[in-house]
Coordinates of C-alpha atoms in Angstrom, one line a residue:
X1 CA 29.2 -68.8 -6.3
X2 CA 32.4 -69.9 -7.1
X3 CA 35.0 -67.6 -9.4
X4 CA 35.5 -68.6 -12.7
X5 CA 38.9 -68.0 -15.0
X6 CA 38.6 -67.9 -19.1
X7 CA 41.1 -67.1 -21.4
X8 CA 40.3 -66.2 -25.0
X9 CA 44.0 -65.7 -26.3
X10 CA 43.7 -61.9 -27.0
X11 CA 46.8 -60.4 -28.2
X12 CA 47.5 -57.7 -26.5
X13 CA 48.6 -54.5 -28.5
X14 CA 52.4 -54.4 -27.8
X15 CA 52.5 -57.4 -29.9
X16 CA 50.5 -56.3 -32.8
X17 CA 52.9 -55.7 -35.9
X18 CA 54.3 -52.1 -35.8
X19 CA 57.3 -50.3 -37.3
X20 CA 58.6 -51.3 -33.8
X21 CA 57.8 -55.1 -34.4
X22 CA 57.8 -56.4 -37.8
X23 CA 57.2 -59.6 -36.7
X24 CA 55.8 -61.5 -40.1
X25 CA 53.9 -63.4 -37.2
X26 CA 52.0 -60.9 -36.1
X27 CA 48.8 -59.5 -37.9
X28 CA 49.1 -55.7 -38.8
X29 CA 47.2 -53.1 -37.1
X30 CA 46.2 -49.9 -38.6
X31 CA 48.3 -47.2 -36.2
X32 CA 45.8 -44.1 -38.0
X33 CA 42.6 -45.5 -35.8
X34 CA 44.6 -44.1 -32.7
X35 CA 45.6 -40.7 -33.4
X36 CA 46.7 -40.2 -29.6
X37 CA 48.8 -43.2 -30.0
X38 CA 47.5 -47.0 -28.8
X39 CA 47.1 -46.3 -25.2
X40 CA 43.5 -49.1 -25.1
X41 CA 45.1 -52.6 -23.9
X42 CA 41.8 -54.3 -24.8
X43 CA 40.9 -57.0 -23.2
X44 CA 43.3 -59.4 -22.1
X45 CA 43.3 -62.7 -20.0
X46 CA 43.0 -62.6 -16.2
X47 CA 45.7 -62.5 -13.5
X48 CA 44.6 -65.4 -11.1
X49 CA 46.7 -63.8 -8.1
X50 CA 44.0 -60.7 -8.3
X51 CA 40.9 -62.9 -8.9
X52 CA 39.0 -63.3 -5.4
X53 CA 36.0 -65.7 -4.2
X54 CA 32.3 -64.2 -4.1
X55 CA 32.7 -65.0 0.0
X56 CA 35.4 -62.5 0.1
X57 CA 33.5 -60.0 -1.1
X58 CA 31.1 -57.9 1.4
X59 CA 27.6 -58.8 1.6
X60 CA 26.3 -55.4 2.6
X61 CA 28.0 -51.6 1.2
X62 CA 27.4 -49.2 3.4
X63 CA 28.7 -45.7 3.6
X64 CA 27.5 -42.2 3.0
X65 CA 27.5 -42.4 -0.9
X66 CA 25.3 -45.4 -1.3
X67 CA 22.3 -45.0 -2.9
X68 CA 19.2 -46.2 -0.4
X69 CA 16.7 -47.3 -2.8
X70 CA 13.8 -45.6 0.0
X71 CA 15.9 -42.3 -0.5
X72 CA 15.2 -42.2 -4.5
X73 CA 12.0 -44.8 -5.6
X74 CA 9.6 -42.0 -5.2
X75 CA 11.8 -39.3 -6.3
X76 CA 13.1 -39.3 -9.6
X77 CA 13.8 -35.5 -9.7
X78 CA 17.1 -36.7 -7.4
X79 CA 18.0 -39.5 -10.2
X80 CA 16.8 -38.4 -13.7
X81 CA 17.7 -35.9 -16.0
X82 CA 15.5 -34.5 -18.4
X83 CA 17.0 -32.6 -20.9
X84 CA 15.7 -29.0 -22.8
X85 CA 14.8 -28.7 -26.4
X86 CA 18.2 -26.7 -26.6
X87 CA 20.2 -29.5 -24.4
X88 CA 19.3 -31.9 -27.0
X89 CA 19.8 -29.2 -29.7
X90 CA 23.2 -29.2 -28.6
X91 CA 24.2 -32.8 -28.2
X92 CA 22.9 -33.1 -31.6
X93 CA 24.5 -29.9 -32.9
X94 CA 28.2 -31.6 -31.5
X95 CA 27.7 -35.1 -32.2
X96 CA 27.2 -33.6 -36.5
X97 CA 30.3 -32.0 -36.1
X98 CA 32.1 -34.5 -34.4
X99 CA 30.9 -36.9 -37.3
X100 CA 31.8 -34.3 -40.0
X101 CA 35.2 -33.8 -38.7
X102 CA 35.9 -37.6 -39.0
X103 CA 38.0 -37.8 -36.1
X104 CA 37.6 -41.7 -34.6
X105 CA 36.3 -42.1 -31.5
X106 CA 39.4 -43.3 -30.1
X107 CA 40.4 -39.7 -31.2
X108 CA 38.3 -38.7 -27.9
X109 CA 40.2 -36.9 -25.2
X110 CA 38.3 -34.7 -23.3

């Protein structure tokens, strides 16, 4: 399988229009959806010097954190979480009032 390299022009975020840049060229960006500041680069195009064949990869992981299908098929107590009536009471209870705060989700930091 050979690597492939695509480019879709993003623009990356340090030159989006800002008081910093008021480059008529560039389209504006509403600075209030990132309340920490823009710190998310987005996607942008690939650096070809990083970018490696599929052969250079290795065909087999091995170590002591890989997951050994044999070790977990027939248990799913080991891999799956089922949550309480009050788990779920409380993801629901925090995702309300994360909603009615309106804080963006880009407004996330812990």
């Amino acid at each position: 399988m050979a690597t492939t390299l695509s480019s879709h022009h993003t623009q990356a975020p340090h030159e989006l229009q800002s008081p910093l840049n008021n480059s008529s060229s560039s389209p504006k960006i509403d600075l209030n959806l990132f309340p920490d500041g823009l710190k998310t680069t987005g996607q942008h195009a690939p650096l070809p010097e990083h970018l490696h064949p599929f052969e250079d990869f290795p065909s087999e992981i091995t170590g002591r954190t890989v997951w050994k299908a044999e070790e977990y098929k027939d248990h799913p107590e080991k891999w799956v979480h089922r949550f309480t009536v009050a788990e779920v009471e409380e993801l629901s209870s925090a995702a309300d009032q994360f909603i009615a705060a309106g804080t963006p989700l880009t407004g996330i930091s812990q």
